[in-house]
PDB file of C-alpha atoms in Angstrom:
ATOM      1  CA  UNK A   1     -27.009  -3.346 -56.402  1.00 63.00           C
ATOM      2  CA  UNK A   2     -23.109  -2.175 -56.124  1.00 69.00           C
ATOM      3  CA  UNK A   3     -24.896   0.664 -53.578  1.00 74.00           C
ATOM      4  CA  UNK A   4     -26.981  -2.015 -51.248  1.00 67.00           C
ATOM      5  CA  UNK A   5     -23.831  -4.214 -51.279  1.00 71.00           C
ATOM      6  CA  UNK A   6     -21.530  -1.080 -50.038  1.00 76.00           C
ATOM      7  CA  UNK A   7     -24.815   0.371 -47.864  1.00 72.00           C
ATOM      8  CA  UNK A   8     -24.528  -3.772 -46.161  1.00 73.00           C
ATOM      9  CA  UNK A   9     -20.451  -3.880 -46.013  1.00 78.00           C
ATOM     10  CA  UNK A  10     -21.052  -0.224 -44.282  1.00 78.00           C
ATOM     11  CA  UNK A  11     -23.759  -1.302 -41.899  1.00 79.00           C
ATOM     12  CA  UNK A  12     -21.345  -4.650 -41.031  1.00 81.00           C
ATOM     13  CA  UNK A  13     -17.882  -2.851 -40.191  1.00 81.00           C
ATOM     14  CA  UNK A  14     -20.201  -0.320 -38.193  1.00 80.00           C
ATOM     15  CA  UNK A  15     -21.858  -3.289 -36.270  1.00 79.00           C
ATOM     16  CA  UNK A  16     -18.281  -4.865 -35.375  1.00 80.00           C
ATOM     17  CA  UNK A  17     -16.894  -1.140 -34.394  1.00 79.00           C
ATOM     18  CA  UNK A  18     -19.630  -0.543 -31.882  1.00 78.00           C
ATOM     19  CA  UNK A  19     -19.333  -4.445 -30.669  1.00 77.00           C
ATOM     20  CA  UNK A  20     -15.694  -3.221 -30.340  1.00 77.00           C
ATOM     21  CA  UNK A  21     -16.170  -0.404 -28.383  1.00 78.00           C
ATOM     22  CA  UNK A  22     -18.802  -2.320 -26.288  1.00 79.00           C
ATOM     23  CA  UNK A  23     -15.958  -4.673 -25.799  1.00 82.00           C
ATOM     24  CA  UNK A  24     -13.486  -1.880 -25.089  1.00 84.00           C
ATOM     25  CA  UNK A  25     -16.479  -0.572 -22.263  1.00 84.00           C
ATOM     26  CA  UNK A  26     -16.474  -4.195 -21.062  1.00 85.00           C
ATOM     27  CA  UNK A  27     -12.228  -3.787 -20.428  1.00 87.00           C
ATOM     28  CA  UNK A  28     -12.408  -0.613 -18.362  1.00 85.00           C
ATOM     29  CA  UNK A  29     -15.513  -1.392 -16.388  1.00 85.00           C
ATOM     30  CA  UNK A  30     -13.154  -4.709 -15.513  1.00 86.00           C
ATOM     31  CA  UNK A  31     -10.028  -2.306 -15.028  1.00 87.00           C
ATOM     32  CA  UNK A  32     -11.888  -0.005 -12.627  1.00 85.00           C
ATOM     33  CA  UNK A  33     -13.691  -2.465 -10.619  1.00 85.00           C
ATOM     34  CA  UNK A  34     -10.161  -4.013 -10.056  1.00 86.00           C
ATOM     35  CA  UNK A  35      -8.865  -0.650  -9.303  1.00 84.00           C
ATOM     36  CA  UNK A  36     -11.439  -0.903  -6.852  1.00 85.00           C
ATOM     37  CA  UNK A  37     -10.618  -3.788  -4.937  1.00 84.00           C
ATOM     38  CA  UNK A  38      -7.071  -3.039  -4.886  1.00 84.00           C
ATOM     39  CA  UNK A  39      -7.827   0.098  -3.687  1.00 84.00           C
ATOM     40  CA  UNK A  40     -10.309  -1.447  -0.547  1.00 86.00           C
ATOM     41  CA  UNK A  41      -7.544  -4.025  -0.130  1.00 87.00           C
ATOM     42  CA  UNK A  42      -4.963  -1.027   0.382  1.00 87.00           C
ATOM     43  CA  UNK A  43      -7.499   0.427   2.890  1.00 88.00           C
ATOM     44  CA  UNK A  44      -7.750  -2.941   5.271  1.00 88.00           C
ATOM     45  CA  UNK A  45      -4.084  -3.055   4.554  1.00 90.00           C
ATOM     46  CA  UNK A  46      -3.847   0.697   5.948  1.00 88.00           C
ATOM     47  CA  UNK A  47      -6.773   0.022   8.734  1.00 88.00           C
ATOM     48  CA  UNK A  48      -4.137  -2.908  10.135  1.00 89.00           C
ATOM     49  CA  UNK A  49      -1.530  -1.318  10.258  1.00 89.00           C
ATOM     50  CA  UNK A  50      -3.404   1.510  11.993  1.00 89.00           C
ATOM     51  CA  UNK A  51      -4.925  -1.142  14.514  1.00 88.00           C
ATOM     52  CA  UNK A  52      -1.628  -2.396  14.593  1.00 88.00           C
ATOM     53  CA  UNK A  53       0.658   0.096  15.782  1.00 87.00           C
ATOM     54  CA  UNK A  54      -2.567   1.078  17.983  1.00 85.00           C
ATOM     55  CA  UNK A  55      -2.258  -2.252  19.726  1.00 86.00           C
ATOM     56  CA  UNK A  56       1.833  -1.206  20.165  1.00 83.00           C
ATOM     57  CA  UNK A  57       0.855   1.764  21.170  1.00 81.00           C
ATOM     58  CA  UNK A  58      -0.959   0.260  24.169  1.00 80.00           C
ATOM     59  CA  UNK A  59       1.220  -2.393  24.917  1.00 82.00           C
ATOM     60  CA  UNK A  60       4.256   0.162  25.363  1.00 77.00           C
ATOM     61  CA  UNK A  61       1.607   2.015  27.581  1.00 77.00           C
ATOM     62  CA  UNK A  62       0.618  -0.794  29.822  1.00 77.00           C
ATOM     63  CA  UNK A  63       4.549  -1.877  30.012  1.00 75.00           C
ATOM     64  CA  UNK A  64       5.098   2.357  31.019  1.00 75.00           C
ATOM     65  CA  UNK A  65       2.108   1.460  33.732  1.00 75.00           C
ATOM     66  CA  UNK A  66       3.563  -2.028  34.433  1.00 73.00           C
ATOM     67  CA  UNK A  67       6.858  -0.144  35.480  1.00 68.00           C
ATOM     68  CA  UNK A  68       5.153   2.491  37.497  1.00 68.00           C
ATOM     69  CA  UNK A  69       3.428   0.067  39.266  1.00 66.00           C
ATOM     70  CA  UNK A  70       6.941  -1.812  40.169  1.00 62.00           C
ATOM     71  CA  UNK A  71       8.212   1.629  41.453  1.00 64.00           C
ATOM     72  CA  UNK A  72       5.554   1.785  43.471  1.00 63.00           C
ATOM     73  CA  UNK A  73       5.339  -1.664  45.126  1.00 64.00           C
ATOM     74  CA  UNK A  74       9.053  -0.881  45.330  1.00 59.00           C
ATOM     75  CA  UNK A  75       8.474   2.125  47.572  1.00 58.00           C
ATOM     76  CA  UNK A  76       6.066   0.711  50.071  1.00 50.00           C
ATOM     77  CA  UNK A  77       8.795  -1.992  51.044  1.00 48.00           C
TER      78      UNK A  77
END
């Protein structure tokens, strides 16, 4: 009987290590998908600032083109 009650105790701690490690599994898949997000978040945050100094990047242009066109109204006075 001293064997079956071992063999049960055995077959119990086994049961709670995989549950364990299924827990563990649980943690990381959580951790990565997180990892995820932060990592798309850091992408928009990248794809503003990208539109962003796109958008300055025109402005200065159309002020450059603004000034031209000044110059020029300038010159046919």
């Amino acid at each position: 009987m001293k064997c079956v009650r071992d063999g049960a105790r055995n077959a119990e701690a086994e049961e709670k290590s995989i549950g364990a490690k299924g827990k563990n599994i649980k943690d990381i898949v959580k951790s990565v998908r997180a990892g995820t997000r932060c990592v798309k978040d850091e992408e928009r945050s990248i794809s503003a600032e990208a539109k962003s100094i796109r958008d300055g990047a025109r402005s200065k242009e159309d002020w450059a083109k603004s000034d031209s066109d000044e110059k020029e109204c300038g010159k046919d006075e």
